[in-house]
Coordinates of N, CA and C in Angstrom, one line a residue:
M1 N 161.3 28.2 231.8 CA 161.8 28.8 230.6 C 160.9 28.7 229.4
T2 N 160.6 29.7 228.7 CA 159.7 29.6 227.6 C 160.5 29.2 226.4
L3 N 159.8 28.9 225.3 CA 160.5 28.5 224.1 C 161.3 29.7 223.5
T4 N 160.7 30.9 223.6 CA 161.4 32.1 223.1 C 162.7 32.3 224.0
E5 N 162.6 32.2 225.3 CA 163.7 32.3 226.1 C 164.8 31.3 225.8
L6 N 164.4 30.1 225.5 CA 165.3 29.0 225.1 C 166.1 29.4 223.9
Q7 N 165.3 29.9 222.9 CA 166.0 30.3 221.6 C 167.0 31.4 221.8
E8 N 166.5 32.4 222.6 CA 167.4 33.5 222.9 C 168.7 33.1 223.6
A9 N 168.6 32.2 224.6 CA 169.7 31.8 225.4 C 170.6 30.9 224.6
L10 N 170.0 30.1 223.7 CA 170.7 29.1 223.0 C 171.6 29.7 221.9
A11 N 171.2 30.8 221.3 CA 171.9 31.3 220.2 C 173.4 31.7 220.5
P12 N 173.6 32.5 221.6 CA 175.0 32.8 221.9 C 175.8 31.6 222.4
W13 N 175.1 30.6 223.1 CA 175.8 29.4 223.5 C 176.3 28.6 222.3
V14 N 175.5 28.4 221.3 CA 175.8 27.7 220.1 C 177.0 28.4 219.4
E15 N 176.8 29.8 219.3 CA 177.9 30.6 218.6 C 179.2 30.4 219.3
H16 N 179.2 30.5 220.6 CA 180.4 30.3 221.4 C 181.1 28.9 221.2
N17 N 180.3 27.9 221.2 CA 180.8 26.5 221.2 C 181.0 26.0 219.8
F18 N 180.2 26.4 218.9 CA 180.3 25.8 217.6 C 180.4 26.7 216.4
G19 N 180.4 28.0 216.6 CA 180.4 29.0 215.5 C 179.0 29.0 215.0
K20 N 178.9 29.0 213.7 CA 177.6 29.0 213.1 C 177.5 27.6 212.3
P21 N 177.0 26.6 212.9 CA 176.9 25.3 212.2 C 175.8 25.3 211.2
P22 N 175.9 24.5 210.2 CA 174.8 24.4 209.2 C 173.6 23.8 209.9
W23 N 172.4 24.1 209.4 CA 171.2 23.6 210.0 C 171.1 22.1 210.0
T24 N 171.9 21.5 209.1 CA 171.9 20.0 209.1 C 172.4 19.4 210.4
Q25 N 173.3 20.1 211.1 CA 173.8 19.5 212.3 C 172.8 19.3 213.4
P26 N 172.0 20.4 213.7 CA 170.9 20.1 214.7 C 169.9 19.2 214.2
F27 N 169.6 19.2 212.9 CA 168.7 18.2 212.4 C 169.1 16.8 212.7
M28 N 170.4 16.5 212.4 CA 171.0 15.2 212.6 C 171.0 14.9 214.1
G29 N 171.2 15.9 215.0 CA 171.1 15.7 216.4 C 169.7 15.3 216.8
I30 N 168.7 15.9 216.2 CA 167.3 15.5 216.5 C 167.1 14.0 216.2
V31 N 167.5 13.6 215.0 CA 167.4 12.2 214.6 C 168.1 11.3 215.6
E32 N 169.3 11.7 216.0 CA 170.1 10.8 216.9 C 169.3 10.7 218.3
E33 N 168.8 11.8 218.8 CA 168.1 11.8 220.0 C 166.8 11.0 220.0
V34 N 166.1 11.1 218.8 CA 164.9 10.3 218.7 C 165.2 8.8 218.7
G35 N 166.4 8.4 218.2 CA 166.8 7.0 218.3 C 167.1 6.7 219.8
E36 N 167.7 7.6 220.5 CA 168.0 7.3 221.9 C 166.7 7.2 222.7
L37 N 165.7 8.0 222.4 CA 164.4 8.0 223.0 C 163.8 6.6 222.7
S38 N 163.8 6.2 221.5 CA 163.2 4.9 221.1 C 163.9 3.8 221.8
H39 N 165.2 3.8 221.9 CA 166.0 2.8 222.6 C 165.6 2.7 224.1
A40 N 165.5 3.9 224.8 CA 165.2 3.9 226.2 C 163.8 3.3 226.4
L41 N 162.8 3.7 225.6 CA 161.5 3.3 225.8 C 161.3 1.8 225.4
L42 N 162.0 1.3 224.4 CA 162.0 -0.1 224.1 C 162.5 -0.9 225.2
K43 N 163.7 -0.6 225.7 CA 164.3 -1.4 226.7 C 163.5 -1.3 228.0
Q44 N 162.9 -0.2 228.3 CA 162.0 -0.1 229.4 C 160.8 -1.0 229.3
E45 N 160.2 -1.0 228.1 CA 159.1 -1.9 227.8 C 159.5 -3.4 227.9
Q46 N 160.7 -3.7 227.4 CA 161.2 -5.1 227.4 C 161.7 -5.5 228.8
G47 N 162.0 -4.5 229.7 CA 162.4 -4.8 231.0 C 163.9 -5.3 231.0
I48 N 164.7 -4.9 230.1 CA 166.1 -5.4 230.0 C 167.1 -4.2 230.0
R49 N 168.3 -4.5 230.2 CA 169.5 -3.6 230.1 C 169.3 -2.3 231.0
G50 N 168.8 -2.5 232.2 CA 168.7 -1.4 233.1 C 167.3 -1.4 233.8
T51 N 167.2 -0.5 234.8 CA 166.0 -0.5 235.5 C 165.0 0.4 234.8
R52 N 163.7 0.3 235.3 CA 162.7 1.2 234.7 C 163.1 2.6 234.9
E53 N 163.6 3.0 236.1 CA 164.0 4.3 236.4 C 165.1 4.8 235.5
Q54 N 166.1 4.0 235.3 CA 167.2 4.3 234.4 C 166.7 4.7 233.0
H55 N 165.8 3.8 232.5 CA 165.3 4.0 231.1 C 164.4 5.3 231.1
E56 N 163.6 5.5 232.2 CA 162.8 6.7 232.3 C 163.7 8.0 232.3
D57 N 164.8 8.0 233.0 CA 165.7 9.1 233.0 C 166.3 9.3 231.6
A58 N 166.7 8.2 231.0 CA 167.3 8.3 229.6 C 166.3 8.9 228.6
A59 N 165.0 8.4 228.8 CA 164.0 8.9 227.9 C 163.7 10.4 228.1
M60 N 163.6 10.8 229.3 CA 163.4 12.3 229.6 C 164.6 13.1 229.1
D61 N 165.8 12.6 229.3 CA 167.0 13.3 228.8 C 166.9 13.5 227.3
A62 N 166.5 12.4 226.6 CA 166.4 12.5 225.1 C 165.4 13.5 224.7
V63 N 164.2 13.6 225.4 CA 163.2 14.6 225.1 C 163.8 16.0 225.3
G64 N 164.5 16.2 226.4 CA 165.0 17.5 226.6 C 166.0 17.9 225.5
D65 N 166.9 16.9 225.1 CA 167.9 17.2 224.1 C 167.2 17.5 222.7
I66 N 166.1 16.8 222.5 CA 165.3 17.0 221.2 C 164.8 18.4 221.2
V67 N 164.3 18.9 222.3 CA 163.8 20.3 222.3 C 164.9 21.3 222.1
V68 N 166.1 21.1 222.7 CA 167.2 22.0 222.5 C 167.6 22.0 221.0
Y69 N 167.7 20.8 220.4 CA 168.1 20.7 219.0 C 167.1 21.3 218.1
V70 N 165.8 21.2 218.4 CA 164.7 21.8 217.6 C 164.9 23.3 217.7
A71 N 165.1 23.9 218.9 CA 165.3 25.3 219.1 C 166.5 25.8 218.3
C72 N 167.6 25.0 218.3 CA 168.8 25.4 217.5 C 168.5 25.4 216.0
L73 N 167.8 24.3 215.6 CA 167.4 24.3 214.2 C 166.6 25.5 213.8
C74 N 165.6 25.8 214.6 CA 164.8 27.0 214.3 C 165.6 28.3 214.3
N75 N 166.6 28.4 215.2 CA 167.4 29.6 215.2 C 168.2 29.7 213.9
L76 N 168.8 28.6 213.5 CA 169.6 28.6 212.2 C 168.8 28.8 211.0
R77 N 167.5 28.5 211.0 CA 166.6 28.7 209.9 C 165.8 30.0 210.0
G78 N 166.0 30.7 211.1 CA 165.3 32.0 211.2 C 163.8 31.8 211.6
W79 N 163.5 30.7 212.3 CA 162.1 30.4 212.6 C 161.8 30.7 214.1
D80 N 160.6 31.1 214.4 CA 160.2 31.4 215.8 C 159.5 30.1 216.3
L81 N 160.1 29.4 217.1 CA 159.6 28.1 217.6 C 158.2 28.3 218.3
Q82 N 158.1 29.4 219.1 CA 156.8 29.6 219.8 C 155.7 29.9 218.8
K83 N 155.9 30.7 217.8 CA 154.9 30.9 216.8 C 154.5 29.6 216.0
I84 N 155.6 28.8 215.7 CA 155.3 27.5 215.1 C 154.4 26.7 215.9
L85 N 154.8 26.5 217.2 CA 154.0 25.7 218.1 C 152.6 26.2 218.3
D86 N 152.4 27.5 218.4 CA 151.1 28.1 218.6 C 150.2 27.9 217.4
A87 N 150.8 28.0 216.2 CA 150.0 27.8 215.0 C 149.6 26.3 214.8
T88 N 150.6 25.5 215.1 CA 150.3 24.0 215.0 C 149.3 23.6 216.0
W89 N 149.4 24.1 217.3 CA 148.4 23.7 218.3 C 147.0 24.2 218.0
A90 N 146.9 25.4 217.4 CA 145.6 25.9 217.0 C 145.0 25.0 216.0
E91 N 145.7 24.4 215.1 CA 145.2 23.5 214.1 C 144.9 22.2 214.7
V92 N 145.8 21.6 215.4 CA 145.7 20.2 216.0 C 144.6 20.2 217.0
S93 N 144.5 21.2 217.8 CA 143.5 21.2 218.9 C 142.1 21.2 218.4
N94 N 141.9 21.6 217.2 CA 140.5 21.6 216.6 C 140.1 20.3 216.0
R95 N 141.0 19.4 215.9 CA 140.7 18.1 215.3 C 139.9 17.2 216.4
D96 N 139.0 16.5 215.9 CA 138.2 15.6 216.7 C 138.1 14.3 216.0
W97 N 139.0 13.4 216.4 CA 139.0 12.1 215.7 C 137.9 11.2 216.1
K98 N 137.3 11.4 217.2 CA 136.1 10.6 217.6 C 134.9 11.0 216.8
E99 N 134.7 12.3 216.7 CA 133.6 12.8 216.0 C 133.7 12.7 214.5
R100 N 134.9 12.9 214.0 CA 135.2 12.8 212.5 C 136.4 11.9 212.3
P101 N 136.2 10.6 212.4 CA 137.4 9.7 212.3 C 138.1 9.6 210.9
D102 N 137.4 10.1 209.9 CA 138.0 10.1 208.6 C 138.9 11.4 208.3
A103 N 138.6 12.5 209.0 CA 139.2 13.7 208.7 C 139.7 14.5 210.0
G104 N 139.3 14.0 211.1 CA 139.7 14.7 212.3 C 138.8 15.9 212.5

């Protein structure tokens, strides 16, 4: 599934399940999922409260949820996630921190 396809599929699903939520709701969802990702990776690194595989699964689930929430946020703000990603990657991929450590 492309990012554009995700945005297109997500819009009617969100409308059906939640109406038209304010953009703050997916934003808060992103923050919550980043916390869950942090928790899973921390516990995996510490080797506590579950197996490495359980924490790996939880981390990947959080990443997927973050992408869905980002797509939802973009829909509610009228943004094209694919265009945003393309423009950002065009800029980031030209940075060379080894060659130019002060400015990339």
